Amino acid sequence: MNNAENFMQNKPLSEQTAAHPAQPLQQLLTRPDIWQLASRQRQPRTGISTGYRGLDALLASHGWPRGASTELLVDKAGIGEVSLILPALAEMTRQNRLVILLNPPHIPYAPALAQAGVQLEKLLLLHPRGQRDQLWAAEQALQSGACGALVSWQGRETLADKDLRRLQLAAREGGGLHFHFRPGSSASTPSPAALRLQLHSDGKQLALQLLKQLNGKSGQRLHLARNPDLTRRDQPLH
Amino acid sequence: MLWLCIQLPKLSLEALTRAHRAGDTAPVAVSQSNLIIEANLAAHALNIEPGLSIATACAYCPGLQLLERDTEREAQLLQQLAQWAYGFTPVVSPRIGNPDSKALSEGPACLFLELGGSLKAQGGLAPLLQQLGKELHKMRITHRMGLGHSPSAAHLLSQLPEHRQWLAETRTPPSPQQWKQWISFAPSKLLDCSNKAIAKLYACGIKRVSQLLAIPLSEVGNRFGRDFIDYLARLNGSRPDPVPGYQPPAEFHSELFFPSPLDNSEQLLFPAGRLVRELCRQLQRRQLYSPTLYWILDYGSRGAEVVNVELSRPLFDPQRLIALTKLQLERVELKEPVQALALRCKQLRPLETTMLREDFFEESGNQHESYQLIDKLKARLGHQALSGVTLKESYLPEQAWASADSLNLQSKPRGHQLHPINAPRPNWLLSRPDRIQQRDHSLFYDGELQLLQGPERIDGYWWQHHRHARDYYIARGPQGSLYWVFQDLTSEDWFLHGVYS
């Protein structure tokens, strides 16, 4: 299109010239490690919805970040930590992707999972022996791209920083979700994870604190109510 | 009827040296009762011929590697070749070579294939023969082929150089006239009978089969016996020529023998690749698949070790099978040098259309990748490290789920579908209910428990010896954790059974 034609169509020239330099800038802005505060509200959802609207609003990708590790720091089991990620896991299985639980602390109870909408035939439990095999399995699963979400629990030994970084890189390669449960005491040590959440309970609700968020704000707190069917109090007799 | 005879003149040598790399140039010879019976090309170049005594052969070539003949291994190899040939035609008959000159049929082992029925499927005679030749060459099996209207005729003609040359150039099967010409042209020493009979024929001046056929049959019978007449009739085609049919077993077994044992598991990968390719061709032809591959590392007299590779779905890609095998072999520490490597598949199952359908339409790459991942994990971590969960129909909470094999994990459930109970159930179930301390009408588990809801009475198996009667409650711990606890109604003890995590 030449200038004469532009005049014919009444297009200002400045618009044309401005469009070209903007292209590399656009490319730059789509990089995951560039955080643009002004346009945060307009950013499209790139993550997997957590199933909790309040939490989605806090997260930079409006959901659990894809292709990255998410650390969940929990001290006490039973405060709703699995229920927090269960909607996302169920969504993954509905999309026909594999969800892998690596060394879960107890038996994942099939009726409860099925109730939450998890397609059980897409759920795989792994019980590798020893930390080396465990890391290998986690890395393979994350890298493969077949695995929609990998949930791992820190065993007796703490993973070294270099191992966590490897898992984070593997997750980036495969593009799946990676949830890693660790004890609350590791909050003070730095971690390469893209998102770190501290979870505890304040009696009736699950209290969340964003410790770290890549290209997003951190430090916010959020309270999520538990399923009222569970916490309803009807003074049982025994 | 169109019969192809494939003679395998060097089977005794190839059964022992097939595992060698193609570039090996060391002279090797096979001996039996102090005589050389077969030698490889390098040895032939040094004038080592079948029939020499071992002492003479060693004098010709001091570096000659001598191997004792192993008829068992030969028979095994012949069975494998019959299996291979079965991929081309359903009528195959292997014949074991007989070194004894006293027997009626002597000469090398051979395979008979009826090709008349499979010409169309393979695109005509010439492409079929080419394909057979190419694959035999790839397996490094020396062979001679002959075509005939009966197995005996094919066997006779496979020894006739003029016929073999014609076979290399031909495009269409010959007419009955041509058979007759070939057979009568053949020298009578090629007849499939004992040396004594041949000597007798030559003594009578019968040098060509045509001369023999000119004599009235009754007179031939007087001199050479009934069997000989029978044989001539079969050769002519005037009498049916039955050969024992071959039925492939529903398993695969192939073995490579290493004359110089290997002591490094990495060296095993090359022969393993050859075996895997053989298996894949075999499976593809017969439309079968194998759920498990068993690798047998033979340490000779010191026993053997079995390594198995499990597959979650039919897999025909040799590269991927080799990669899985490599994962397994890397973990194996060789206790002794390996003398032979065998690949065995105990059960070959027919491919079902449902498996294929899933491949083509339902899910594409994603599904494929997850199968690959599962196979890889299984190869390194072992079968038992992978599992799944399914629902089960039961009142008892601990029986309402079941551990599922990861094999049926990936397939969608067909038929009856179970629905979970519509009541709040915990995400975690303890493998064994944990005892809860009870003091002054309060329950203690990491602090005092507060009962929120309940009871939900589950009373199962009261009709049986072992009754399960429980009252389930949801309880809250001091730090806000929610637990699923129950009171056993028979013993009145309290237990923790699940965690609402």
XYZ file of C-alpha atoms in Angstrom:
739
model
C 0.000 0.000 0.000
C 1.573 3.279 -1.002
C 1.111 6.718 0.454
C -1.261 7.871 -2.251
C -3.642 5.070 -1.417
C -3.467 5.987 2.211
C -4.589 9.477 1.393
C -7.420 8.062 -0.658
C -8.607 6.035 2.323
C -8.164 8.965 4.650
C -5.858 7.096 6.956
C -3.455 9.128 8.989
C 0.125 8.224 8.222
C 1.174 8.289 11.847
C -0.980 5.252 12.599
C 0.818 3.215 9.972
C 4.271 4.072 11.183
C 3.375 3.543 14.794
C 2.142 0.007 14.157
C 5.538 -1.303 13.148
C 7.653 -0.356 16.143
C 4.851 -1.577 18.382
C 5.247 -5.146 17.202
C 8.504 -5.990 18.988
C 7.129 -4.264 22.056
C 4.039 -6.452 21.941
C 6.243 -9.481 21.681
C 8.233 -8.298 24.639
C 5.126 -7.713 26.698
C 3.824 -11.234 26.169
C 6.902 -12.691 27.821
C 5.915 -14.370 31.073
C 8.703 -12.695 33.055
C 7.646 -9.153 32.187
C 5.133 -7.720 34.551
C 3.013 -4.829 33.404
C 1.172 -3.301 36.270
C -1.066 -0.941 34.313
C -2.713 -3.544 32.117
C -3.169 -6.179 34.796
C -6.933 -6.086 34.768
C -7.077 -6.510 31.010
C -4.711 -9.450 30.946
C -6.423 -12.567 29.594
C -6.599 -15.731 31.622
C -3.566 -17.866 30.877
C -3.713 -20.171 33.876
C -6.112 -22.916 34.871
C -8.987 -21.590 36.917
C -8.651 -22.518 40.572
C -12.396 -22.818 40.928
C -12.390 -20.055 43.586
C -13.192 -16.621 42.190
C -11.431 -14.735 44.958
C -8.210 -16.634 44.427
C -8.353 -16.284 40.637
C -8.528 -12.518 41.052
C -5.357 -12.497 43.137
C -3.300 -14.561 40.732
C -1.476 -12.890 37.848
C -2.610 -15.450 35.278
C -6.135 -15.552 36.776
C -5.591 -19.164 37.730
C -2.919 -21.661 38.610
C 0.120 -20.840 36.443
C 0.700 -23.253 33.597
C 4.175 -24.620 33.018
C 5.407 -23.629 36.454
C 5.768 -24.972 39.957
C 3.323 -23.889 42.629
C 4.400 -24.411 46.208
C 1.791 -24.936 48.871
C 3.163 -24.639 52.382
C 1.042 -26.630 54.792
C 1.775 -27.727 58.324
C -1.305 -29.638 59.256
C -3.262 -31.940 56.964
C -7.024 -31.609 56.940
C -7.397 -27.862 56.527
C -8.657 -28.147 52.950
C -5.334 -28.092 51.127
C -6.276 -30.791 48.604
C -9.752 -29.354 48.114
C -8.015 -26.153 47.052
C -6.403 -27.767 44.023
C -9.089 -30.385 43.385
C -11.213 -28.273 40.972
C -8.158 -27.705 38.787
C -7.227 -31.400 38.891
C -10.787 -32.363 37.968
C -10.690 -29.915 35.074
C -7.462 -31.507 33.847
C -8.913 -35.005 33.885
C -11.990 -33.759 32.060
C -9.666 -32.412 29.369
C -8.401 -35.975 29.054
C -5.019 -35.248 30.518
C -3.180 -37.343 33.031
C -3.061 -36.240 36.672
C -0.249 -37.831 38.630
C -0.013 -38.008 42.397
C 3.565 -38.678 43.433
C 3.894 -40.409 46.796
C 0.624 -39.162 48.346
C 0.695 -39.318 52.182
C -2.532 -41.352 52.383
C -4.867 -43.214 50.053
C -6.686 -40.813 47.719
C -10.259 -41.807 48.424
C -11.977 -42.605 45.152
C -15.613 -41.734 46.140
C -14.591 -38.233 47.276
C -12.524 -37.628 44.153
C -15.317 -38.841 41.900
C -17.704 -36.528 43.736
C -15.387 -33.619 42.983
C -15.592 -34.469 39.284
C -12.230 -36.195 38.839
C -12.238 -38.773 36.045
C -10.611 -41.603 37.952
C -9.239 -43.366 34.888
C -7.005 -40.370 34.278
C -5.548 -40.416 37.764
C -2.215 -42.146 38.233
C -0.542 -42.809 41.565
C 3.217 -43.204 41.623
C 5.150 -44.700 44.486
C 8.802 -44.615 43.498
C 11.297 -45.699 46.138
C 14.094 -43.396 47.097
C 14.559 -39.746 46.338
C 16.463 -40.261 43.104
C 13.700 -42.245 41.466
C 11.151 -39.828 42.833
C 12.884 -36.863 41.224
C 13.408 -38.751 38.008
C 9.721 -39.687 37.829
C 8.631 -36.113 38.585
C 10.919 -34.695 35.952
C 9.880 -37.225 33.295
C 6.209 -36.673 33.994
C 6.478 -32.886 33.862
C 8.619 -32.895 30.751
C 6.497 -35.331 28.782
C 3.654 -32.895 28.170
C 1.215 -35.776 28.652
C 0.724 -34.936 32.285
C -1.796 -32.177 32.967
C -0.904 -31.841 36.612
C 1.639 -33.394 38.906
C 1.099 -33.211 42.640
C 4.103 -34.062 44.787
C 4.662 -34.144 48.526
C 7.942 -33.429 50.167
C 9.116 -36.579 51.857
C 11.431 -36.814 54.815
C 14.298 -35.120 53.013
C 14.058 -31.559 51.812
C 14.667 -31.147 48.117
C 17.767 -29.190 47.246
C 17.376 -25.858 45.522
C 18.897 -27.262 42.349
C 16.314 -30.080 42.247
C 13.445 -27.641 42.694
C 14.846 -25.577 39.863
C 15.027 -28.653 37.648
C 11.409 -29.452 38.356
C 10.434 -25.870 37.598
C 12.286 -26.065 34.263
C 10.713 -29.448 33.466
C 7.281 -27.979 34.173
C 8.005 -25.090 31.856
C 8.998 -27.510 29.112
C 5.905 -29.689 29.466
C 3.466 -26.863 30.126
C 1.555 -28.685 32.860
C 0.677 -27.726 36.405
C 2.980 -28.694 39.208
C 1.834 -28.551 42.824
C 4.386 -29.216 45.483
C 3.360 -29.578 49.110
C 5.968 -28.559 51.664
C 5.919 -27.901 55.382
C 5.365 -24.309 56.513
C 8.857 -24.092 57.948
C 10.331 -23.790 54.442
C 8.633 -20.408 53.980
C 11.824 -18.618 54.972
C 14.050 -20.398 52.443
C 13.971 -19.062 48.898
C 12.520 -21.234 46.168
C 12.448 -21.093 42.377
C 8.700 -21.795 42.297
C 6.570 -19.331 40.339
C 3.908 -19.177 43.012
C 4.164 -19.827 46.733
C 1.158 -19.983 48.983
C 1.122 -20.444 52.717
C -1.961 -22.255 53.934
C -3.299 -22.467 57.441
C -6.631 -22.655 59.082
C -8.285 -20.093 61.284
C -10.834 -22.457 62.674
C -13.580 -22.471 60.078
C -11.873 -21.088 57.012
C -8.796 -21.779 54.974
C -6.440 -18.814 55.206
C -4.105 -18.208 52.289
C -1.114 -15.946 52.117
C 0.687 -15.241 48.839
C 4.361 -15.439 49.697
C 5.660 -15.056 46.181
C 4.212 -14.595 42.776
C 6.150 -14.289 39.587
C 5.102 -11.162 37.661
C 2.417 -10.329 40.177
C 1.928 -8.784 43.564
C 2.491 -10.818 46.646
C 1.725 -10.508 50.313
C -2.062 -10.573 49.993
C -4.181 -12.675 52.290
C -7.379 -14.451 51.436
C -9.871 -16.489 53.400
C -11.729 -19.253 51.645
C -14.746 -20.806 53.308
C -14.824 -24.563 53.489
C -17.646 -26.640 52.138
C -20.628 -25.780 54.390
C -21.686 -29.435 54.299
C -18.594 -30.210 56.316
C -18.521 -27.370 58.789
C -22.233 -27.222 59.550
C -22.641 -27.854 63.234
C -25.590 -29.956 64.305
C -24.636 -30.940 67.863
C -24.344 -34.673 67.377
C -25.146 -36.934 70.210
C -22.968 -39.779 71.113
C 0.030 -74.912 -6.670
C 3.261 -73.040 -6.761
C 5.884 -74.172 -4.298
C 9.002 -72.288 -3.388
C 11.863 -74.118 -1.785
C 14.364 -72.012 0.168
C 17.496 -73.987 0.908
C 19.620 -72.811 3.789
C 23.048 -74.274 3.079
C 24.933 -72.389 5.811
C 22.413 -72.733 8.600
C 24.842 -74.515 10.918
C 27.261 -71.597 10.691
C 24.649 -68.864 10.803
C 22.940 -70.305 13.846
C 26.147 -69.647 15.766
C 27.470 -66.462 14.213
C 24.355 -64.446 13.444
C 25.038 -62.153 16.383
C 28.325 -60.985 14.906
C 28.500 -57.558 13.393
C 28.426 -57.400 9.616
C 32.008 -56.170 9.376
C 33.558 -59.126 11.207
C 36.292 -60.665 9.115
C 37.726 -63.268 11.470
C 37.746 -66.735 9.917
C 35.207 -68.984 11.616
C 34.429 -72.624 10.951
C 31.924 -75.074 12.382
C 33.092 -78.561 13.137
C 31.403 -81.829 13.894
C 33.142 -85.049 14.885
C 36.572 -83.730 13.917
C 35.539 -82.521 10.461
C 34.896 -79.007 9.267
C 31.316 -78.869 8.030
C 30.932 -75.191 7.313
C 33.171 -72.117 7.095
C 32.557 -68.432 6.636
C 33.814 -66.331 3.726
C 36.997 -65.267 5.479
C 37.813 -68.911 6.112
C 36.909 -69.888 2.542
C 39.438 -67.374 1.303
C 42.048 -69.304 3.284
C 41.085 -72.546 1.536
C 39.130 -73.935 4.413
C 36.409 -76.127 2.912
C 33.787 -78.390 4.421
C 35.182 -81.876 4.740
C 38.641 -80.955 5.944
C 39.820 -82.372 9.212
C 40.317 -79.932 12.050
C 44.073 -80.540 12.046
C 44.399 -79.627 8.376
C 42.205 -76.571 8.751
C 44.272 -75.321 11.664
C 47.393 -75.854 9.651
C 45.982 -73.665 6.874
C 44.941 -70.959 9.235
C 46.291 -70.895 12.811
C 43.902 -68.098 13.849
C 40.803 -70.073 12.842
C 37.971 -69.881 15.339
C 36.360 -73.294 15.671
C 32.791 -73.687 16.881
C 31.133 -76.952 17.758
C 27.958 -77.613 15.796
C 24.782 -77.031 17.770
C 21.841 -78.827 16.161
C 19.420 -77.553 18.782
C 20.183 -73.963 17.935
C 19.860 -74.788 14.239
C 16.427 -76.239 14.759
C 15.460 -73.138 16.705
C 16.653 -70.857 13.947
C 14.757 -72.907 11.397
C 11.591 -72.542 13.473
C 12.122 -68.796 13.556
C 12.549 -68.701 9.818
C 9.394 -70.742 9.376
C 7.630 -68.168 11.521
C 9.025 -65.426 9.381
C 7.900 -67.189 6.193
C 4.458 -67.628 7.701
C 4.064 -63.918 7.235
C 4.080 -64.396 3.490
C 1.920 -67.456 3.083
C -0.198 -69.623 5.378
C 1.281 -72.853 3.987
C 4.831 -73.279 5.234
C 6.796 -76.399 5.941
C 10.281 -76.441 7.450
C 12.583 -79.404 6.912
C 15.551 -80.020 9.147
C 18.828 -80.703 7.393
C 20.259 -84.142 7.717
C 23.994 -84.522 7.728
C 23.881 -88.332 7.625
C 24.357 -89.560 4.113
C 22.533 -92.795 4.955
C 19.151 -91.138 5.262
C 16.854 -90.866 2.305
C 16.819 -87.094 2.284
C 20.127 -85.437 2.779
C 21.437 -81.948 2.297
C 20.840 -78.677 4.041
C 17.752 -77.598 5.881
C 15.063 -75.989 3.783
C 11.725 -74.260 3.920
C 8.798 -74.958 1.593
C 6.381 -72.127 0.896
C 3.204 -72.391 -1.128
C 3.078 -69.125 -3.040
C 0.114 -69.711 -5.361
C -2.319 -68.171 -2.873
C -0.328 -65.087 -1.996
C 0.841 -63.805 -5.379
C -1.882 -61.242 -5.655
C -1.472 -59.908 -2.140
C 2.252 -59.413 -2.573
C 2.021 -57.789 -5.989
C 3.121 -60.613 -8.265
C 5.879 -63.188 -8.325
C 8.905 -60.973 -8.935
C 8.253 -58.452 -6.106
C 7.469 -61.304 -3.730
C 10.701 -63.138 -4.511
C 12.627 -59.902 -4.219
C 11.080 -59.149 -0.855
C 11.879 -62.638 0.424
C 15.449 -62.341 -0.790
C 15.877 -58.901 0.710
C 14.614 -59.904 4.128
C 16.702 -63.059 4.215
C 19.681 -60.962 3.289
C 18.871 -58.546 6.093
C 18.719 -61.434 8.536
C 22.037 -62.521 7.024
C 20.838 -65.964 6.043
C 22.474 -67.544 2.987
C 19.841 -69.092 0.792
C 19.038 -70.714 -2.547
C 15.594 -70.660 -4.019
C 13.771 -72.900 -6.413
C 10.222 -72.847 -7.729
C 8.234 -75.956 -8.575
C 4.745 -77.348 -8.953
C 5.356 -79.668 -6.003
C 7.691 -79.431 -2.983
C 9.927 -82.206 -4.365
C 10.252 -80.464 -7.698
C 11.010 -77.146 -6.012
C 13.660 -78.840 -3.924
C 15.248 -80.402 -6.969
C 15.189 -77.213 -9.005
C 16.587 -75.067 -6.201
C 19.836 -76.966 -6.732
C 19.923 -76.258 -10.449
C 21.978 -73.110 -11.156
C 20.257 -72.500 -14.519
C 16.888 -72.530 -12.834
C 18.009 -70.093 -10.144
C 19.225 -67.712 -12.793
C 15.914 -67.933 -14.582
C 14.164 -67.305 -11.272
C 16.092 -64.093 -10.715
C 14.817 -62.689 -13.995
C 11.334 -64.100 -14.280
C 8.123 -62.130 -13.860
C 5.449 -64.816 -14.261
C 5.224 -68.372 -12.955
C 6.205 -70.900 -15.669
C 3.799 -73.171 -17.551
C 3.574 -76.936 -16.817
C 5.583 -77.530 -19.991
C 8.457 -75.547 -18.608
C 8.458 -77.529 -15.312
C 8.795 -80.744 -17.257
C 11.684 -79.329 -19.260
C 13.526 -78.103 -16.200
C 13.116 -81.392 -14.406
C 14.214 -83.550 -17.294
C 17.171 -81.266 -17.880
C 18.373 -81.598 -14.283
C 21.335 -83.920 -13.655
C 20.308 -86.984 -11.731
C 22.752 -86.316 -8.909
C 20.366 -83.597 -7.742
C 17.612 -86.124 -7.042
C 16.606 -86.180 -3.433
C 17.704 -89.731 -2.623
C 20.551 -91.540 -0.911
C 24.098 -91.462 -2.235
C 23.890 -95.188 -2.878
C 20.954 -94.774 -5.231
C 22.701 -91.970 -7.084
C 25.829 -94.050 -7.506
C 23.622 -96.793 -8.924
C 22.009 -94.358 -11.350
C 25.360 -93.220 -12.636
C 26.518 -96.808 -12.928
C 23.551 -97.394 -15.237
C 24.596 -94.385 -17.262
C 21.640 -92.294 -16.243
C 23.071 -88.795 -15.990
C 19.963 -86.727 -16.544
C 16.488 -87.061 -15.145
C 15.132 -87.205 -18.710
C 16.904 -90.513 -19.213
C 15.392 -91.848 -16.034
C 11.894 -90.798 -17.041
C 12.257 -92.580 -20.380
C 12.538 -95.941 -18.637
C 9.222 -97.667 -17.797
C 8.357 -97.133 -14.156
C 8.004 -100.832 -13.346
C 11.623 -101.428 -14.305
C 12.846 -98.493 -12.266
C 10.865 -99.914 -9.381
C 12.562 -103.273 -9.700
C 15.967 -101.693 -9.324
C 15.443 -98.805 -6.938
C 12.487 -99.848 -4.835
C 8.980 -98.529 -4.262
C 10.070 -95.381 -2.435
C 12.016 -94.204 -5.408
C 9.003 -94.659 -7.708
C 6.934 -92.733 -5.241
C 9.432 -89.955 -5.260
C 9.478 -89.800 -9.063
C 5.705 -89.655 -9.169
C 5.700 -86.772 -6.713
C 8.351 -85.052 -8.761
C 6.218 -85.419 -11.861
C 3.154 -84.168 -10.161
C 1.235 -87.358 -10.908
C 0.935 -88.054 -7.192
C 0.147 -85.572 -4.414
C 3.179 -84.448 -2.497
C 2.237 -83.812 1.112
C 4.549 -81.907 3.428
C 3.959 -81.376 7.140
C 2.278 -78.031 7.666
C 3.581 -75.465 10.072
C 1.472 -73.693 12.680
C 3.183 -70.779 14.378
C 3.043 -70.935 18.166
C 1.286 -68.117 20.003
C 4.583 -66.912 21.344
C 7.773 -65.402 20.103
C 11.229 -66.601 20.934
C 14.421 -65.550 19.313
C 17.932 -65.901 20.594
C 21.299 -64.523 19.671
C 24.377 -66.384 20.718
C 27.660 -64.596 21.325
C 30.717 -66.769 20.644
C 32.749 -64.280 22.677
C 30.659 -63.386 25.757
C 29.741 -59.765 26.424
C 30.480 -58.249 29.800
C 28.947 -54.819 29.371
C 25.233 -54.168 29.311
C 25.720 -51.407 26.763
C 27.064 -53.915 24.274
C 23.790 -55.777 24.549
C 21.861 -52.955 22.929
C 23.016 -53.745 19.416
C 21.878 -57.386 19.392
C 18.753 -56.357 21.327
C 17.862 -53.997 18.513
C 18.066 -56.801 15.982
C 15.779 -59.019 18.042
C 13.275 -56.230 18.562
C 13.090 -55.527 14.847
C 12.487 -59.216 14.197
C 9.686 -59.203 16.749
C 8.066 -56.096 15.332
C 7.987 -57.488 11.812
C 6.526 -60.712 13.114
C 3.838 -58.986 15.166
C 2.832 -56.672 12.401
C 2.393 -59.503 9.937
C 0.326 -61.637 12.224
C -1.651 -58.708 13.660
C -0.777 -59.590 17.200
C 0.650 -57.665 20.074
C 2.554 -58.582 23.155
C 1.868 -56.984 26.532
C 5.252 -57.987 27.950
C 8.712 -58.570 26.528
C 11.013 -60.881 28.434
C 14.725 -60.477 27.876
C 16.728 -63.472 28.943
C 20.388 -62.846 29.631
C 22.049 -66.224 29.499
C 25.164 -66.524 31.651
C 25.877 -69.984 30.286
C 26.361 -72.533 33.024
C 25.883 -69.874 35.717
C 22.183 -69.463 35.174
C 20.216 -66.756 33.468
C 18.573 -63.486 34.330
C 15.205 -62.320 33.074
C 14.428 -58.659 32.530
C 10.915 -57.768 31.495
C 9.557 -54.732 29.749
C 5.857 -54.067 30.113
C 3.834 -52.202 27.550
C 0.596 -50.449 28.271
C -0.698 -50.716 24.732
C 0.158 -52.370 21.423
C 3.439 -50.981 20.184
C 5.085 -51.816 16.872
C 7.716 -49.130 16.719
C 11.128 -50.784 17.154
C 12.812 -47.527 18.145
C 10.505 -47.008 21.086
C 10.761 -50.620 22.203
C 14.533 -50.357 22.126
C 14.385 -47.167 24.186
C 12.282 -48.941 26.822
C 14.619 -51.926 26.785
C 17.557 -49.592 27.235
C 15.978 -48.132 30.378
C 15.711 -51.628 31.803
C 19.109 -52.861 30.734
C 20.762 -49.793 32.225
C 19.585 -50.916 35.632
C 20.905 -54.448 35.230
C 24.326 -55.212 36.566
C 25.809 -58.123 34.717
C 26.965 -60.705 37.201
C 28.821 -62.680 34.565
C 29.611 -62.229 30.887
C 26.496 -62.835 28.831
C 26.712 -65.724 26.401
C 23.362 -65.421 24.707
C 20.557 -62.917 24.610
C 17.016 -64.084 24.005
C 13.790 -62.235 23.509
C 10.637 -64.055 24.463
C 7.013 -63.045 24.377
C 4.944 -65.599 26.199
C 1.545 -64.566 25.029
C 0.753 -62.864 21.800
C -2.729 -61.467 21.722
C -4.782 -60.571 18.702
C -5.242 -56.875 18.110
C -8.757 -55.749 18.854
C -10.509 -53.210 16.768
C -11.380 -51.171 19.836
C -7.701 -50.476 20.478
C -7.193 -49.296 16.972
C -10.260 -47.142 17.006
C -8.966 -45.279 20.009
C -5.787 -44.630 18.120
C -7.365 -43.170 15.052
C -10.240 -41.064 16.189
C -10.859 -40.559 19.862
C -7.715 -38.994 21.184
C -4.709 -38.101 19.157
C -1.234 -37.123 20.289
C -2.089 -36.481 23.910
C -3.162 -40.047 24.546
C -0.125 -41.337 22.736
C 2.188 -39.297 24.918
C 0.608 -40.518 28.110
C 1.081 -44.143 27.014
C 4.717 -43.398 26.332
C 5.093 -41.782 29.726
C 3.475 -44.711 31.515
C 5.700 -47.200 29.705
C 8.771 -45.197 30.578
C 7.839 -44.903 34.233
C 7.041 -48.584 34.372
C 10.336 -49.524 32.784
C 12.351 -47.690 35.411
C 10.230 -47.835 38.555
C 8.756 -51.278 38.097
C 5.202 -52.397 37.640
C 4.241 -52.126 41.293
C 5.104 -48.437 41.623
C 2.226 -47.410 39.364
C -1.418 -47.726 40.235
C -4.750 -46.083 39.854
C -7.961 -45.956 41.854
C -11.470 -46.989 40.920
C -14.829 -47.048 42.579
C -16.260 -50.225 43.971
C -19.755 -51.025 45.068
C -19.746 -51.494 48.788
C -21.263 -50.052 51.944
C -17.985 -50.181 53.794
C -15.871 -47.073 53.224
C -12.622 -48.990 52.937
C -14.142 -51.224 50.290
C -15.752 -48.463 48.253
C -12.511 -47.961 46.350
C -10.063 -50.349 44.744
C -6.557 -50.088 43.486
C -6.616 -50.322 39.719
C -4.009 -51.634 37.401
C -2.466 -48.813 35.428
C -3.102 -50.884 32.288
C -6.852 -50.302 32.328
C -6.250 -46.823 33.610
C -6.272 -45.167 30.286
C -9.284 -46.758 28.731
C -12.651 -45.249 29.370
C -14.874 -47.456 31.499
C -17.304 -49.371 29.391
C -20.564 -50.836 30.495
C -21.871 -50.386 33.999
C -20.734 -47.176 35.622
C -20.665 -46.752 39.367
C -21.708 -43.577 41.089
C -20.122 -42.404 44.303
C -22.211 -42.083 47.410
C -23.792 -38.689 47.857
C -22.409 -37.763 51.278
C -19.352 -35.755 52.276
C -16.392 -38.081 52.080
C -12.776 -37.257 52.929
C -10.109 -36.878 50.243
C -7.658 -38.965 52.182
C -8.440 -42.346 53.600
C -6.068 -43.857 56.138
C -4.911 -47.295 55.086
C -5.567 -48.456 58.675
C -7.941 -46.618 60.976
C -5.921 -44.795 63.623
C -6.931 -45.197 67.280
C -8.219 -42.043 68.994
C -7.536 -41.480 72.700
C -10.645 -41.184 74.817
C -10.728 -39.483 78.205
C -13.696 -38.163 80.224
C -16.103 -38.223 77.283
C -13.622 -36.243 75.156
C -11.646 -37.419 72.186
C -7.994 -36.543 71.707
C -6.080 -36.742 68.466
C -3.381 -34.063 68.335
C -5.534 -32.081 70.697
C -9.172 -32.263 71.632
C -11.609 -33.181 68.866
C -14.940 -31.497 68.521
C -17.703 -33.458 66.797
C -19.517 -31.411 64.157
C -21.867 -33.776 62.399
C -23.110 -37.263 62.708
C -23.728 -39.959 63.298
C -23.868 -41.714 59.965
C -24.342 -45.332 60.759
C -22.672 -47.857 58.498
C -23.516 -51.358 59.498
C -22.252 -53.932 57.059
C -21.717 -57.625 56.969
C -23.919 -58.232 59.993
C -24.995 -61.385 58.199
C -21.453 -62.634 58.266
C -19.053 -63.712 60.904
C -17.240 -60.390 61.066
C -19.640 -57.548 61.666
C -18.727 -53.956 60.815
C -20.944 -51.581 62.737
C -19.750 -48.003 62.946
C -21.061 -44.533 63.630
C -19.232 -41.970 61.527
C -18.825 -38.324 62.571
C -17.083 -35.294 61.135
C -14.800 -33.824 63.779
C -12.663 -30.732 63.973
C -9.211 -30.659 65.521
C -7.807 -27.741 67.506
C -5.927 -26.352 64.471
C -8.967 -26.389 62.245
C -8.364 -29.747 60.576
C -11.446 -31.728 59.690
C -11.415 -35.451 60.333
C -13.655 -38.364 59.583
C -13.878 -40.411 62.739
C -15.973 -43.367 63.756
C -16.957 -45.230 66.827
C -16.906 -48.959 66.537
C -20.249 -50.061 67.935
C -19.087 -53.465 69.049
C -16.010 -52.331 70.987
C -17.050 -48.691 71.582
C -13.547 -47.553 70.613
C -12.949 -44.455 68.507
C -10.894 -44.375 65.318
C -9.718 -41.835 62.776
C -10.501 -43.058 59.267
C -10.092 -40.116 56.916
C -8.934 -36.543 56.557
C -10.908 -33.813 54.807
C -7.815 -32.264 53.350
